[in-house]
Amino acid sequence: MDTETVEKTPGWLDWHPAPSRPRLALPEGAVDAHCHVFGPGEVFPYAPERKYTPCDASADQLFALRDHLGLARNVIVQATCHGSDNRALLDALRRSAGRARGVATVRPGVSEAELRELHEAGVRGVRFNFVRRLVDVTPAEELRAVVERIAPLGWHVVLYFEAADLAELAEFFLSIPVPLVVDHLGRPDVSKDVDGPEFGAFLDFLRAREDIWCKVSCPERLSLTGPPALDGERDAYRDVVPFARRVVAEFPDRVLWGTDWPHPNLKGHMPDDGLLVDHLRHVAPAGEPLRRLLVDNPMRLYWPEEEGS
Ligand code: 0GY
């Protein structure tokens, strides 16, 4: 094997080796609705067209984290470093004993057999990525062709984009005739006012259809004030809190949360995943709002057949 090609991107931050146990009391059956597996590269090679080479982050390591954090299930999102080769995702889903669902990346020419295989393993959506540092642009016609292929399966589309690009993309998004799930609060610039026009446009986008869901995830990626400093958990990522709270308050029955483990492409710090769980106390009040965010909503979207059972 050419070892050059599997060297991690310079400056890569590996996932936290010893996250704390959350102190927040979690509702039973909580779902991490946004996480990834990376490789292991020797078994599931990274895609030639990838924009970064991560450290390995296997399904077993993900499931160990799930148990350590007191979570019950995962939604594993195909990472761009694997392109449209969903083998690592499939393997993780199959080894989850029904405790993981997946979001894949497929091309319009995907075979019926592959779609069926993905569905049987637990895939329930595809991801469209518009973040330019992660992927080359895919023409809208190609994305529409993918939607035509996945709509009959009852799948949804997960959208990853930067807030500044929403104005240009919104019309296309709203033309997609399946449910939409927005990653990481639509990546707001949290130095801007939560009541300002940019986040207002995002809230209007969420209001435009009742089947648009939003992940209130990734404070560690969005924050400019950063991780805990003086006051421990209480002052972590505080600039993101008003944005997350606003979305949870207005759309309590279509918000999701995830760790984003193993946290690709972070530059400043690697978060303690236990602290990310504890951070939820600032985002969703304990009781029903937290239960909807962590259990009811993801179960309705990813395990509808088990919801309420
Ligand atoms: C995330 C965020 C990022 C990367 C990916 O698939 C990916 O490569 O999603 C990022 O770099 O912002 O959701 O993990």
mmCIF file of C-alpha atoms and ligand atoms in Angstrom:
data_model
loop_
_atom_site.group_PDB
_atom_site.id
_atom_site.type_symbol
_atom_site.label_atom_id
_atom_site.label_comp_id
_atom_site.label_asym_id
_atom_site.label_seq_id
_atom_site.Cartn_x
_atom_site.Cartn_y
_atom_site.Cartn_z
ATOM 1 C CA MET A 1 0.000 0.000 0.000
ATOM 2 C CA ASP A 2 1.222 3.528 -0.726
ATOM 3 C CA THR A 3 1.574 4.890 2.797
ATOM 4 C CA GLU A 4 1.679 8.472 1.479
ATOM 5 C CA THR A 5 -2.010 8.287 0.669
ATOM 6 C CA VAL A 6 -3.142 7.252 4.156
ATOM 7 C CA GLU A 7 -1.253 9.856 6.144
ATOM 8 C CA LYS A 8 -3.586 12.080 8.099
ATOM 9 C CA THR A 9 -4.093 15.631 6.938
ATOM 10 C CA PRO A 10 -1.420 17.781 8.637
ATOM 11 C CA GLY A 11 -2.714 19.314 11.847
ATOM 12 C CA TRP A 12 -5.507 16.746 12.144
ATOM 13 C CA LEU A 13 -7.031 16.586 15.625
ATOM 14 C CA ASP A 14 -7.893 13.061 16.777
ATOM 15 C CA TRP A 15 -11.072 12.345 18.712
ATOM 16 C CA HIS A 16 -10.992 12.736 22.502
ATOM 17 C CA PRO A 17 -9.392 9.639 24.069
ATOM 18 C CA ALA A 18 -11.149 9.892 27.439
ATOM 19 C CA PRO A 19 -14.386 11.859 27.354
ATOM 20 C CA SER A 20 -16.099 12.512 30.679
ATOM 21 C CA ARG A 21 -19.341 10.836 31.639
ATOM 22 C CA PRO A 22 -22.209 13.295 31.241
ATOM 23 C CA ARG A 23 -23.718 14.677 34.424
ATOM 24 C CA LEU A 24 -26.946 15.587 32.646
ATOM 25 C CA ALA A 25 -29.709 13.060 33.284
ATOM 26 C CA LEU A 26 -30.623 11.807 29.832
ATOM 27 C CA PRO A 27 -34.038 10.448 28.916
ATOM 28 C CA GLU A 28 -34.069 6.749 28.191
ATOM 29 C CA GLY A 29 -33.428 5.879 24.566
ATOM 30 C CA ALA A 30 -31.484 9.013 23.603
ATOM 31 C CA VAL A 31 -30.237 9.125 20.010
ATOM 32 C CA ASP A 32 -26.993 10.600 18.706
ATOM 33 C CA ALA A 33 -28.459 11.649 15.363
ATOM 34 C CA HIS A 34 -25.255 12.905 13.758
ATOM 35 C CA CYS A 35 -21.992 10.999 13.931
ATOM 36 C CA HIS A 36 -19.609 9.339 11.521
ATOM 37 C CA VAL A 37 -17.326 6.368 11.107
ATOM 38 C CA PHE A 38 -13.931 6.763 9.415
ATOM 39 C CA GLY A 39 -12.475 3.577 7.989
ATOM 40 C CA PRO A 40 -10.520 1.953 9.454
ATOM 41 C CA GLY A 41 -8.629 2.968 6.336
ATOM 42 C CA GLU A 42 -6.957 -0.409 5.933
ATOM 43 C CA VAL A 43 -10.346 -2.123 5.713
ATOM 44 C CA PHE A 44 -12.444 0.638 4.167
ATOM 45 C CA PRO A 45 -10.086 2.881 2.168
ATOM 46 C CA TYR A 46 -10.755 6.593 2.005
ATOM 47 C CA ALA A 47 -12.070 7.946 -1.289
ATOM 48 C CA PRO A 48 -9.543 9.172 -3.850
ATOM 49 C CA GLU A 49 -11.496 12.424 -4.278
ATOM 50 C CA ARG A 50 -11.507 13.233 -0.514
ATOM 51 C CA LYS A 51 -10.490 16.680 0.695
ATOM 52 C CA TYR A 52 -9.009 15.406 3.959
ATOM 53 C CA THR A 53 -7.601 12.215 5.425
ATOM 54 C CA PRO A 54 -8.839 11.652 8.979
ATOM 55 C CA CYS A 55 -7.685 9.450 11.816
ATOM 56 C CA ASP A 56 -9.551 6.151 11.877
ATOM 57 C CA ALA A 57 -12.763 6.104 13.922
ATOM 58 C CA SER A 58 -14.325 2.669 13.780
ATOM 59 C CA ALA A 59 -17.844 1.444 14.415
ATOM 60 C CA ASP A 60 -16.686 -0.324 17.587
ATOM 61 C CA GLN A 61 -15.186 2.908 18.873
ATOM 62 C CA LEU A 62 -18.403 4.745 18.044
ATOM 63 C CA PHE A 63 -20.533 2.170 19.859
ATOM 64 C CA ALA A 64 -18.200 2.308 22.880
ATOM 65 C CA LEU A 65 -18.684 6.071 23.000
ATOM 66 C CA ARG A 66 -22.452 5.646 22.690
ATOM 67 C CA ASP A 67 -22.475 3.382 25.734
ATOM 68 C CA HIS A 68 -20.064 5.556 27.705
ATOM 69 C CA LEU A 69 -22.233 8.629 27.168
ATOM 70 C CA GLY A 70 -25.432 6.799 28.110
ATOM 71 C CA LEU A 71 -26.918 7.072 24.639
ATOM 72 C CA ALA A 72 -28.983 4.305 23.063
ATOM 73 C CA ARG A 73 -28.715 4.738 19.302
ATOM 74 C CA ASN A 74 -26.801 6.413 16.496
ATOM 75 C CA VAL A 75 -27.567 7.927 13.150
ATOM 76 C CA ILE A 76 -24.364 7.528 11.177
ATOM 77 C CA VAL A 77 -23.865 10.059 8.414
ATOM 78 C CA GLN A 78 -21.615 9.159 5.496
ATOM 79 C CA ALA A 79 -18.557 11.406 5.708
ATOM 80 C CA THR A 80 -17.132 13.076 2.625
ATOM 81 C CA CYS A 81 -13.771 11.321 3.111
ATOM 82 C CA HIS A 82 -15.534 8.117 1.991
ATOM 83 C CA GLY A 83 -17.206 9.751 -1.033
ATOM 84 C CA SER A 84 -20.057 7.585 -2.306
ATOM 85 C CA ASP A 85 -18.415 4.364 -1.135
ATOM 86 C CA ASN A 86 -20.801 3.441 1.666
ATOM 87 C CA ARG A 87 -19.067 0.207 2.747
ATOM 88 C CA ALA A 88 -17.822 1.478 6.120
ATOM 89 C CA LEU A 89 -21.288 2.865 6.854
ATOM 90 C CA LEU A 90 -22.977 -0.379 5.830
ATOM 91 C CA ASP A 91 -20.638 -2.435 7.973
ATOM 92 C CA ALA A 92 -21.321 -0.219 10.997
ATOM 93 C CA LEU A 93 -25.088 -0.401 10.498
ATOM 94 C CA ARG A 94 -25.027 -4.169 10.208
ATOM 95 C CA ARG A 95 -22.983 -4.531 13.370
ATOM 96 C CA SER A 96 -25.205 -2.162 15.379
ATOM 97 C CA ALA A 97 -27.906 -4.778 16.024
ATOM 98 C CA GLY A 98 -30.565 -2.360 14.852
ATOM 99 C CA ARG A 99 -29.291 0.443 17.065
ATOM 100 C CA ALA A 100 -28.019 2.568 14.189
ATOM 101 C CA ARG A 101 -29.578 4.096 11.112
ATOM 102 C CA GLY A 102 -27.653 5.683 8.290
ATOM 103 C CA VAL A 103 -27.492 8.579 5.869
ATOM 104 C CA ALA A 104 -25.589 7.650 2.706
ATOM 105 C CA THR A 105 -24.064 9.390 -0.276
ATOM 106 C CA VAL A 106 -25.226 8.052 -3.618
ATOM 107 C CA ARG A 107 -24.842 9.066 -7.247
ATOM 108 C CA PRO A 108 -27.784 9.152 -9.668
ATOM 109 C CA GLY A 109 -26.599 5.959 -11.327
ATOM 110 C CA VAL A 110 -26.782 3.929 -8.114
ATOM 111 C CA SER A 111 -28.259 0.522 -8.810
ATOM 112 C CA GLU A 112 -31.591 -0.644 -7.446
ATOM 113 C CA ALA A 113 -29.721 -3.486 -5.772
ATOM 114 C CA GLU A 114 -27.423 -1.079 -3.905
ATOM 115 C CA LEU A 115 -30.337 1.097 -2.811
ATOM 116 C CA ARG A 116 -32.148 -1.970 -1.526
ATOM 117 C CA GLU A 117 -29.047 -3.134 0.297
ATOM 118 C CA LEU A 118 -28.613 0.294 1.904
ATOM 119 C CA HIS A 119 -32.250 0.405 2.940
ATOM 120 C CA GLU A 120 -32.174 -3.074 4.442
ATOM 121 C CA ALA A 121 -29.077 -2.161 6.452
ATOM 122 C CA GLY A 122 -30.854 0.896 7.880
ATOM 123 C CA VAL A 123 -30.143 3.822 5.563
ATOM 124 C CA ARG A 124 -33.003 6.317 5.594
ATOM 125 C CA GLY A 125 -31.552 9.332 3.804
ATOM 126 C CA VAL A 126 -28.881 10.821 1.581
ATOM 127 C CA ARG A 127 -26.685 13.804 2.299
ATOM 128 C CA PHE A 128 -26.201 16.731 -0.069
ATOM 129 C CA ASN A 129 -23.136 18.733 0.860
ATOM 130 C CA PHE A 130 -22.627 22.328 -0.258
ATOM 131 C CA VAL A 131 -19.621 23.159 1.910
ATOM 132 C CA ARG A 132 -16.960 23.911 -0.658
ATOM 133 C CA ARG A 133 -13.939 22.939 1.427
ATOM 134 C CA LEU A 134 -15.428 19.408 1.681
ATOM 135 C CA VAL A 135 -16.696 18.560 -1.792
ATOM 136 C CA ASP A 136 -16.669 19.654 -5.417
ATOM 137 C CA VAL A 137 -19.910 21.182 -6.639
ATOM 138 C CA THR A 138 -22.537 18.679 -7.778
ATOM 139 C CA PRO A 139 -24.926 20.107 -10.389
ATOM 140 C CA ALA A 140 -28.523 20.525 -9.235
ATOM 141 C CA GLU A 141 -29.769 18.204 -12.023
ATOM 142 C CA GLU A 142 -27.643 15.425 -10.592
ATOM 143 C CA LEU A 143 -29.048 16.005 -7.117
ATOM 144 C CA ARG A 144 -32.596 16.014 -8.484
ATOM 145 C CA ALA A 145 -31.877 12.697 -10.171
ATOM 146 C CA VAL A 146 -30.732 11.284 -6.822
ATOM 147 C CA VAL A 147 -33.954 12.498 -5.195
ATOM 148 C CA GLU A 148 -35.985 10.695 -7.854
ATOM 149 C CA ARG A 149 -34.146 7.502 -7.003
ATOM 150 C CA ILE A 150 -34.535 7.750 -3.218
ATOM 151 C CA ALA A 151 -38.034 9.220 -2.908
ATOM 152 C CA PRO A 152 -39.808 5.862 -3.466
ATOM 153 C CA LEU A 153 -37.931 4.459 -0.470
ATOM 154 C CA GLY A 154 -39.353 7.131 1.824
ATOM 155 C CA TRP A 155 -35.888 8.583 2.468
ATOM 156 C CA HIS A 156 -35.079 12.197 3.286
ATOM 157 C CA VAL A 157 -32.267 14.559 2.245
ATOM 158 C CA VAL A 158 -29.761 15.894 4.752
ATOM 159 C CA LEU A 159 -28.409 19.316 3.781
ATOM 160 C CA TYR A 160 -25.036 20.670 4.833
ATOM 161 C CA PHE A 161 -24.417 24.291 3.878
ATOM 162 C CA GLU A 162 -23.049 27.558 5.255
ATOM 163 C CA ALA A 163 -25.525 30.243 6.328
ATOM 164 C CA ALA A 164 -24.141 32.730 3.807
ATOM 165 C CA ASP A 165 -25.108 30.373 0.955
ATOM 166 C CA LEU A 166 -28.714 29.796 1.987
ATOM 167 C CA ALA A 167 -30.117 32.715 -0.039
ATOM 168 C CA GLU A 168 -28.749 31.185 -3.228
ATOM 169 C CA LEU A 169 -29.748 27.615 -2.364
ATOM 170 C CA ALA A 170 -33.139 27.999 -0.664
ATOM 171 C CA GLU A 171 -35.259 27.829 -3.816
ATOM 172 C CA PHE A 172 -33.603 24.583 -4.857
ATOM 173 C CA PHE A 173 -33.943 23.131 -1.361
ATOM 174 C CA LEU A 174 -37.631 23.979 -1.207
ATOM 175 C CA SER A 175 -38.191 22.255 -4.551
ATOM 176 C CA ILE A 176 -36.967 18.922 -3.150
ATOM 177 C CA PRO A 177 -40.102 16.832 -2.670
ATOM 178 C CA VAL A 178 -38.958 14.771 0.333
ATOM 179 C CA PRO A 179 -38.327 15.781 3.958
ATOM 180 C CA LEU A 180 -35.199 17.878 4.573
ATOM 181 C CA VAL A 181 -32.827 17.745 7.543
ATOM 182 C CA VAL A 182 -30.431 20.666 8.051
ATOM 183 C CA ASP A 183 -27.055 20.018 9.653
ATOM 184 C CA HIS A 184 -25.622 22.072 12.478
ATOM 185 C CA LEU A 185 -28.197 24.876 12.726
ATOM 186 C CA GLY A 186 -27.520 25.845 9.115
ATOM 187 C CA ARG A 187 -24.014 26.877 10.230
ATOM 188 C CA PRO A 188 -24.835 30.413 11.422
ATOM 189 C CA ASP A 189 -22.177 33.051 11.902
ATOM 190 C CA VAL A 190 -22.698 33.289 15.655
ATOM 191 C CA SER A 191 -20.930 36.649 15.846
ATOM 192 C CA LYS A 192 -24.054 38.035 14.200
ATOM 193 C CA ASP A 193 -27.273 38.869 16.008
ATOM 194 C CA VAL A 194 -29.638 35.965 16.595
ATOM 195 C CA ASP A 195 -32.416 38.464 15.780
ATOM 196 C CA GLY A 196 -30.627 39.709 12.663
ATOM 197 C CA PRO A 197 -31.456 39.132 9.002
ATOM 198 C CA GLU A 198 -29.136 36.160 8.401
ATOM 199 C CA PHE A 199 -30.513 33.913 11.130
ATOM 200 C CA GLY A 200 -33.968 35.350 10.422
ATOM 201 C CA ALA A 201 -33.699 34.036 6.870
ATOM 202 C CA PHE A 202 -32.772 30.617 8.242
ATOM 203 C CA LEU A 203 -35.763 30.596 10.589
ATOM 204 C CA ASP A 204 -37.983 31.599 7.655
ATOM 205 C CA PHE A 205 -36.554 28.664 5.720
ATOM 206 C CA LEU A 206 -37.498 26.298 8.541
ATOM 207 C CA ARG A 207 -40.978 27.877 8.632
ATOM 208 C CA ALA A 208 -41.487 27.361 4.905
ATOM 209 C CA ARG A 209 -42.345 23.659 5.240
ATOM 210 C CA GLU A 210 -43.349 21.497 8.141
ATOM 211 C CA ASP A 211 -41.091 18.674 7.011
ATOM 212 C CA ILE A 212 -37.840 20.565 7.424
ATOM 213 C CA TRP A 213 -35.888 19.325 10.437
ATOM 214 C CA CYS A 214 -32.876 20.947 12.060
ATOM 215 C CA LYS A 215 -29.941 19.513 13.969
ATOM 216 C CA VAL A 216 -29.001 21.673 16.930
ATOM 217 C CA SER A 217 -25.514 20.242 16.874
ATOM 218 C CA CYS A 218 -21.889 21.280 16.656
ATOM 219 C CA PRO A 219 -21.541 24.141 19.137
ATOM 220 C CA GLU A 220 -17.831 23.265 19.176
ATOM 221 C CA ARG A 221 -17.623 23.908 15.424
ATOM 222 C CA LEU A 222 -19.736 27.055 15.359
ATOM 223 C CA SER A 223 -18.450 28.773 18.492
ATOM 224 C CA LEU A 224 -16.087 31.712 18.411
ATOM 225 C CA THR A 225 -15.949 32.012 22.210
ATOM 226 C CA GLY A 226 -14.791 28.392 22.319
ATOM 227 C CA PRO A 227 -14.586 25.561 24.812
ATOM 228 C CA PRO A 228 -14.868 25.840 28.597
ATOM 229 C CA ALA A 229 -12.431 28.170 30.233
ATOM 230 C CA LEU A 230 -12.964 29.726 33.623
ATOM 231 C CA ASP A 231 -16.356 28.443 34.550
ATOM 232 C CA GLY A 232 -16.177 24.873 33.338
ATOM 233 C CA GLU A 233 -19.068 23.510 31.375
ATOM 234 C CA ARG A 234 -21.231 26.553 32.020
ATOM 235 C CA ASP A 235 -19.260 28.895 29.821
ATOM 236 C CA ALA A 236 -18.569 26.487 26.972
ATOM 237 C CA TYR A 237 -19.684 27.547 23.514
ATOM 238 C CA ARG A 238 -21.930 30.196 25.049
ATOM 239 C CA ASP A 239 -22.200 32.230 21.846
ATOM 240 C CA VAL A 240 -23.998 29.348 20.096
ATOM 241 C CA VAL A 241 -26.609 28.928 22.821
ATOM 242 C CA PRO A 242 -29.069 31.662 21.725
ATOM 243 C CA PHE A 243 -29.190 30.208 18.205
ATOM 244 C CA ALA A 244 -29.793 26.650 19.365
ATOM 245 C CA ARG A 245 -32.374 27.699 21.953
ATOM 246 C CA ARG A 246 -34.292 29.727 19.409
ATOM 247 C CA VAL A 247 -34.661 26.763 17.083
ATOM 248 C CA VAL A 248 -35.579 24.328 19.858
ATOM 249 C CA ALA A 249 -38.183 26.760 21.187
ATOM 250 C CA GLU A 250 -39.871 27.367 17.842
ATOM 251 C CA PHE A 251 -39.586 23.896 16.315
ATOM 252 C CA PRO A 252 -39.649 21.509 19.297
ATOM 253 C CA ASP A 253 -40.979 18.596 17.278
ATOM 254 C CA ARG A 254 -38.480 18.737 14.412
ATOM 255 C CA VAL A 255 -35.146 19.259 16.090
ATOM 256 C CA LEU A 256 -32.445 16.593 16.365
ATOM 257 C CA TRP A 257 -29.102 16.494 18.140
ATOM 258 C CA GLY A 258 -25.841 14.686 17.541
ATOM 259 C CA THR A 259 -22.286 14.583 18.835
ATOM 260 C CA ASP A 260 -20.663 14.895 15.399
ATOM 261 C CA TRP A 261 -18.070 12.407 16.672
ATOM 262 C CA PRO A 262 -15.264 12.013 15.547
ATOM 263 C CA HIS A 263 -15.435 15.737 14.815
ATOM 264 C CA PRO A 264 -13.687 16.061 11.442
ATOM 265 C CA ASN A 265 -11.625 19.091 10.544
ATOM 266 C CA LEU A 266 -11.689 20.896 13.860
ATOM 267 C CA LYS A 267 -8.783 23.270 14.186
ATOM 268 C CA GLY A 268 -8.720 24.817 17.639
ATOM 269 C CA HIS A 269 -9.614 22.046 20.066
ATOM 270 C CA MET A 270 -11.161 18.589 20.285
ATOM 271 C CA PRO A 271 -14.274 18.602 22.454
ATOM 272 C CA ASP A 272 -14.957 16.328 25.383
ATOM 273 C CA ASP A 273 -18.026 14.441 24.137
ATOM 274 C CA GLY A 274 -19.386 14.178 27.684
ATOM 275 C CA LEU A 275 -19.295 17.929 27.928
ATOM 276 C CA LEU A 276 -21.133 18.210 24.617
ATOM 277 C CA VAL A 277 -23.942 16.151 26.154
ATOM 278 C CA ASP A 278 -23.937 18.306 29.298
ATOM 279 C CA HIS A 279 -24.074 21.401 27.103
ATOM 280 C CA LEU A 280 -27.598 20.352 26.133
ATOM 281 C CA ARG A 281 -28.849 21.752 29.444
ATOM 282 C CA HIS A 282 -28.375 25.214 27.920
ATOM 283 C CA VAL A 283 -30.185 24.275 24.742
ATOM 284 C CA ALA A 284 -33.325 22.354 25.710
ATOM 285 C CA PRO A 285 -35.151 22.493 29.048
ATOM 286 C CA ALA A 286 -35.204 19.210 30.971
ATOM 287 C CA GLY A 287 -38.367 17.185 30.630
ATOM 288 C CA GLU A 288 -40.436 17.178 27.494
ATOM 289 C CA PRO A 289 -38.308 19.482 25.284
ATOM 290 C CA LEU A 290 -35.165 17.441 25.968
ATOM 291 C CA ARG A 291 -37.022 14.167 25.477
ATOM 292 C CA ARG A 292 -38.380 15.310 22.138
ATOM 293 C CA LEU A 293 -34.943 16.435 20.987
ATOM 294 C CA LEU A 294 -33.140 13.264 22.005
ATOM 295 C CA VAL A 295 -35.774 10.557 21.721
ATOM 296 C CA ASP A 296 -39.204 11.311 20.228
ATOM 297 C CA ASN A 297 -38.039 13.261 17.188
ATOM 298 C CA PRO A 298 -35.197 11.010 16.025
ATOM 299 C CA MET A 299 -37.335 7.938 16.671
ATOM 300 C CA ARG A 300 -40.119 9.383 14.503
ATOM 301 C CA LEU A 301 -37.707 10.110 11.665
ATOM 302 C CA TYR A 302 -35.442 7.053 11.837
ATOM 303 C CA TRP A 303 -37.311 4.295 13.686
ATOM 304 C CA PRO A 304 -40.997 5.120 13.059
ATOM 305 C CA GLU A 305 -41.906 1.461 13.390
ATOM 306 C CA GLU A 306 -40.634 1.458 16.997
ATOM 307 C CA GLU A 307 -41.797 4.893 18.057
ATOM 308 C CA GLY A 308 -43.593 4.815 21.393
ATOM 309 C CA SER A 309 -43.005 1.101 21.827
HETATM 310 C C1 0GY B 1 -19.513 17.192 10.028
HETATM 311 C C2 0GY B 1 -18.765 18.341 9.522
HETATM 312 C C3 0GY B 1 -17.726 18.352 8.651
HETATM 313 C C4 0GY B 1 -17.330 17.291 7.785
HETATM 314 C C5 0GY B 1 -18.157 16.383 7.223
HETATM 315 O O1 0GY B 1 -18.653 14.628 5.832
HETATM 316 C C6 0GY B 1 -17.777 15.370 6.229
HETATM 317 O O2 0GY B 1 -16.618 15.339 5.828
HETATM 318 O O3 0GY B 1 -19.419 16.364 7.540
HETATM 319 C C7 0GY B 1 -16.941 19.594 8.526
HETATM 320 O O4 0GY B 1 -15.755 19.534 8.192
HETATM 321 O O5 0GY B 1 -17.521 20.686 8.790
HETATM 322 O O6 0GY B 1 -20.732 17.213 10.056
HETATM 323 O O7 0GY B 1 -18.880 16.227 10.398
#
